[in-house]
CSV table of C-alpha atoms in Angstrom, one decimal:
chain,number,residue,atom,x,y,z
Q,1,GLY,CA,-22.8,-1.3,16.8
Q,2,ILE,CA,-20.2,-4.1,16.4
Q,3,PHE,CA,-16.5,-3.3,16.8
Q,4,ALA,CA,-13.7,-5.7,16.2
Q,5,GLY,CA,-9.9,-5.7,15.6
Q,6,GLY,CA,-6.7,-7.6,16.1
Q,7,ASP,CA,-6.3,-11.2,15.2
Q,8,ALA,CA,-10.0,-11.9,15.5
Q,9,ALA,CA,-10.7,-9.5,12.6
Q,10,PHE,CA,-7.6,-9.7,10.5
Q,11,GLY,CA,-5.8,-12.8,11.4
Q,12,PRO,CA,-2.3,-13.0,13.0
Q,13,ARG,CA,-0.3,-9.8,12.6
Q,14,ILE,CA,2.4,-7.9,14.5
Q,15,ILE,CA,1.4,-6.5,17.9
Q,16,ILE,CA,1.6,-2.9,16.9
Q,17,GLU,CA,-1.2,-3.6,14.4
Q,18,SER,CA,-3.4,-4.8,17.3
Q,19,VAL,CA,-2.5,-1.7,19.4
Q,20,LYS,CA,-3.6,0.5,16.4
Q,21,ASP,CA,-6.8,-1.5,16.2
Q,22,GLY,CA,-7.4,-0.9,19.9
Q,23,HIS,CA,-7.1,2.8,19.4
Q,24,THR,CA,-9.3,2.8,16.3
Q,25,ALA,CA,-12.0,0.7,18.1
Q,26,ALA,CA,-12.0,2.9,21.2
Q,27,ARG,CA,-12.5,6.1,19.1
Q,28,SER,CA,-15.1,4.4,16.9
Q,29,ILE,CA,-17.1,3.3,20.0
Q,30,ASP,CA,-16.8,6.8,21.5
Q,31,ARG,CA,-17.9,8.4,18.2
Q,32,TYR,CA,-20.8,5.9,18.0
Q,33,LEU,CA,-22.0,6.6,21.5
Q,34,GLN,CA,-21.6,10.4,21.1
Q,35,ASN,CA,-23.5,10.4,17.8
Q,36,GLY,CA,-20.4,11.6,15.8
Q,37,ARG,CA,-19.6,14.6,17.9
Q,38,ALA,CA,-16.0,13.7,18.7
Q,39,ARG,CA,-13.0,14.6,16.6
Q,40,ILE,CA,-9.3,14.3,17.0
Q,41,VAL,CA,-6.9,17.2,17.1
Q,42,ARG,CA,-3.2,16.4,16.5
Q,43,ARG,CA,-0.4,18.7,17.5
Q,44,ALA,CA,3.1,17.9,16.1
Q,45,THR,CA,6.5,19.2,17.3
Q,46,LEU,CA,10.1,18.9,16.2
Q,47,ARG,CA,13.1,19.4,18.5
Q,48,VAL,CA,16.8,18.8,18.1
Q,49,ALA,CA,17.9,15.4,19.3
Q,50,GLY,CA,20.2,15.2,22.3
Q,51,PRO,CA,23.5,13.3,22.2
Q,52,GLY,CA,22.1,10.3,23.9
Q,53,GLU,CA,19.1,10.0,21.6
Q,54,LEU,CA,21.0,9.0,18.5
Q,55,PRO,CA,21.8,5.4,17.9
Q,56,LYS,CA,25.1,4.3,19.5
Q,57,ARG,CA,28.1,3.6,17.2
Q,58,GLY,CA,28.4,0.0,16.0
Q,59,TRP,CA,24.7,-0.7,16.4
Q,60,LEU,CA,24.4,-1.7,12.7
Q,61,ASP,CA,26.8,-4.6,13.4
Q,62,ILE,CA,24.7,-6.1,16.2
Q,63,PRO,CA,23.2,-9.3,14.7
Q,64,LYS,CA,19.5,-10.0,14.8
Q,65,ARG,CA,18.8,-12.8,17.2
Q,66,ARG,CA,15.6,-14.8,17.4
Q,67,PRO,CA,14.2,-15.6,20.9
Q,68,ALA,CA,14.2,-19.1,22.1
Q,69,LEU,CA,11.5,-21.4,20.8
Q,70,LEU,CA,9.2,-23.6,22.7
Q,71,PRO,CA,10.3,-27.3,22.4
Q,72,LEU,CA,8.2,-29.3,19.8
Q,73,GLU,CA,6.9,-31.7,22.4
Q,74,ARG,CA,5.4,-28.8,24.4
Q,75,ARG,CA,3.6,-27.1,21.6
Q,76,THR,CA,-0.2,-27.2,21.3
Q,77,GLY,CA,-2.6,-25.6,19.0
Q,78,VAL,CA,-2.8,-22.4,21.2
Q,79,SER,CA,0.7,-22.3,22.6
Q,80,GLU,CA,3.0,-19.4,21.8
Q,81,VAL,CA,6.0,-20.8,20.0
Q,82,GLU,CA,8.4,-17.9,20.5
Q,83,MET,CA,9.5,-17.4,24.1
Q,84,VAL,CA,10.9,-14.2,25.6
Q,85,TYR,CA,14.4,-12.7,25.6
Q,86,ASP,CA,16.4,-12.7,28.7
Q,87,GLU,CA,17.4,-9.2,30.0
Q,88,VAL,CA,20.8,-9.1,28.3
Q,89,ALA,CA,19.5,-10.2,24.9
Q,90,ALA,CA,16.5,-7.9,25.2
Q,91,THR,CA,18.7,-4.9,25.9
Q,92,GLU,CA,21.0,-5.9,23.0
Q,93,GLN,CA,18.2,-6.3,20.5
Q,94,ALA,CA,16.5,-3.1,21.6
Q,95,SER,CA,19.7,-1.2,20.8
Q,96,ARG,CA,19.3,-2.2,17.1
Q,97,CYS,CA,16.3,0.2,16.9
Q,98,LEU,CA,16.6,2.7,14.0
Q,99,LYS,CA,14.7,5.3,16.0
Q,100,CYS,CA,12.4,6.3,13.2
Q,101,GLN,CA,11.1,9.3,15.2
Q,102,ILE,CA,14.4,11.1,14.5
Q,103,GLN,CA,14.3,13.0,11.2
Q,104,THR,CA,17.0,14.6,9.1
Q,105,VAL,CA,16.1,18.3,8.7
Q,106,PHE,CA,17.8,20.3,6.0
Q,107,ASN,CA,18.1,24.1,6.1
Q,108,SER,CA,18.3,25.3,2.5
Q,109,GLU,CA,19.3,28.8,3.6
Q,110,LEU,CA,22.5,27.6,5.2
Q,111,CYS,CA,23.5,24.9,2.7
Q,112,ILE,CA,26.5,25.6,0.5
Q,113,LEU,CA,26.2,22.5,-1.7
Q,114,CYS,CA,29.5,21.1,-0.6
Q,115,GLY,CA,28.3,17.5,-0.9
Q,116,GLY,CA,29.9,16.4,2.3
Q,117,CYS,CA,26.7,14.8,3.6
Q,118,VAL,CA,26.3,12.8,0.4
Q,119,ASP,CA,29.9,11.6,0.6
Q,120,ILE,CA,29.7,10.4,4.2
Q,121,CYS,CA,26.3,8.7,4.2
Q,122,PRO,CA,27.0,5.0,4.9
Q,123,MET,CA,23.7,4.0,3.2
Q,124,ASN,CA,24.0,6.1,0.1
Q,125,CYS,CA,20.5,7.5,0.7
Q,126,LEU,CA,21.3,11.2,-0.1
Q,127,LYS,CA,21.6,12.7,-3.6
Q,128,MET,CA,21.9,16.2,-4.8
Q,129,VAL,CA,20.0,16.8,-8.0
Q,130,SER,CA,19.8,20.0,-10.2
Q,131,LEU,CA,16.4,21.4,-11.0
Q,132,ASP,CA,16.6,20.5,-14.7
Q,133,LYS,CA,16.7,16.8,-13.7
Q,134,ILE,CA,13.6,16.8,-11.5
Q,135,ASN,CA,10.2,15.5,-12.6
Q,136,GLY,CA,7.8,16.6,-9.8
Q,137,THR,CA,4.2,17.3,-9.0
Q,138,PRO,CA,2.5,20.7,-9.8
Q,139,GLU,CA,3.0,21.6,-6.1
Q,140,LEU,CA,6.8,21.1,-6.5
Q,141,LYS,CA,6.7,23.4,-9.6
Q,142,GLU,CA,5.0,26.1,-7.6
Q,143,VAL,CA,7.6,25.8,-4.8
Q,144,ILE,CA,10.4,26.2,-7.4
Q,145,LYS,CA,8.7,29.2,-9.0
Q,146,ALA,CA,8.2,30.9,-5.6
Q,147,ARG,CA,11.7,30.3,-4.5
Q,148,TYR,CA,13.7,31.0,-7.7
Q,149,GLY,CA,11.3,32.7,-10.0
Q,150,ILE,CA,12.0,30.0,-12.5
Q,151,ASP,CA,9.5,27.9,-14.5
Q,152,PRO,CA,10.7,24.3,-14.2
Q,153,ASP,CA,9.4,23.6,-17.7
Q,154,SER,CA,11.5,26.4,-19.2
Q,155,ILE,CA,14.6,24.9,-17.5
Q,156,LYS,CA,14.1,21.6,-19.3
Q,157,GLU,CA,13.7,23.4,-22.6
Q,158,GLY,CA,17.0,25.2,-22.1
Q,159,ARG,CA,15.6,28.7,-21.5
Q,160,GLY,CA,16.3,28.8,-17.8
Q,161,ILE,CA,19.4,28.5,-15.6
Q,162,SER,CA,19.6,25.1,-14.1
Q,163,GLU,CA,22.4,26.1,-11.7
Q,164,ARG,CA,20.1,28.4,-9.8
Q,165,GLY,CA,18.8,25.5,-7.6
Q,166,THR,CA,19.6,22.0,-6.4
Q,167,ALA,CA,17.3,19.6,-4.6
Q,168,MET,CA,18.4,17.3,-1.8
Q,169,ILE,CA,16.8,13.9,-2.4
Q,170,LYS,CA,16.6,11.5,0.5
Q,171,ASP,CA,15.6,7.8,0.5
Q,172,GLU,CA,13.8,7.5,3.8
Q,173,THR,CA,13.6,3.7,3.5
Q,174,ARG,CA,17.5,3.4,3.7
Q,175,CYS,CA,18.3,6.1,6.3
Q,176,VAL,CA,19.5,4.6,9.6
Q,177,ARG,CA,19.5,7.9,11.6
Q,178,CYS,CA,23.3,7.7,12.2
Q,179,GLY,CA,23.6,11.5,12.2
Q,180,LEU,CA,26.9,11.4,10.3
Q,181,CYS,CA,25.6,13.9,7.7
Q,182,SER,CA,24.8,16.3,10.5
Q,183,GLN,CA,28.2,16.0,12.0
Q,184,ARG,CA,29.9,16.4,8.6
Q,185,CYS,CA,28.0,19.5,7.6
Q,186,PRO,CA,30.5,22.5,8.0
Q,187,VAL,CA,27.7,25.2,8.2
Q,188,GLY,CA,25.2,23.4,10.4
Q,189,ALA,CA,22.6,23.1,7.7
Q,190,ILE,CA,21.6,19.6,8.8
Q,191,THR,CA,20.1,18.8,12.2
Q,192,MET,CA,18.8,15.5,13.6
Q,193,GLU,CA,15.4,16.3,15.1
Q,194,VAL,CA,12.9,14.3,17.1
Q,195,PHE,CA,9.3,14.3,15.8
Q,196,SER,CA,6.5,13.8,18.2
Q,197,PHE,CA,2.8,14.5,18.3
Q,198,GLU,CA,0.0,14.4,20.8
Q,199,GLU,CA,-3.7,13.7,20.1
Q,200,GLU,CA,-6.6,15.3,21.9
Q,201,LEU,CA,-10.2,14.1,21.7
Q,202,ILE,CA,-12.5,17.1,21.3
Q,203,TYR,CA,-16.3,17.1,21.3
Q,204,GLU,CA,-18.1,19.5,19.0
Q,205,ASP,CA,-19.7,21.4,21.9
Q,206,GLU,CA,-16.3,21.9,23.5
Q,207,ALA,CA,-14.7,22.9,20.3
Q,208,ASN,CA,-17.4,25.4,19.5
Q,209,GLU,CA,-17.1,26.9,23.0
Q,210,ALA,CA,-13.3,27.1,22.7
Q,211,GLU,CA,-13.5,28.8,19.3
Q,212,LYS,CA,-16.0,31.4,20.7
Q,213,LYS,CA,-13.6,32.2,23.6
Q,214,ALA,CA,-10.7,32.6,21.1
Q,215,GLY,CA,-12.9,34.9,18.9
Q,216,ILE,CA,-13.0,32.5,16.0
Q,217,SER,CA,-16.2,32.5,13.9
């Protein structure tokens, strides 16, 4: 029956970690009080990003600036050392956001393998790789079999046709969501889409009742 989080439990970390701990603690307390009847249902959606949602041009050139620091003579054992940004600096620094909720979505049915997206990417995070060069999981092999009717192992042994398929490999850690690949694509095979999801706390009694109404056994 003891719940803890944030700095008290894990030491100093970034604020988003404490926010996460707050959510986790609240759900844990509720689950504890409800004898484990609560569960979380998540619903995810993707939609095409509007023009104003992508990062503005030149944002990569905005330098990172530290907020002002509390003078040494005013610091104590519990004083916050970093002060706050003024409005101008806060707006400028916020514009450096890479907007990680925006995803690059590829439509393989439209792609003509022109390579324009690879050429224009400023971070070199896109690469087109033929099937015979891929070492993947069993799940990936099943996808290749279902799509092309080719056994990936036979391709590597020279019995298949490697030209039948090409994979687009993306390094998500380097992507800055600039959208240039989407703008360059001549057939509209690449879109920049906003990912979002909502969570709902459902109790077992409510879930069972909802399933009965929906005719789910």
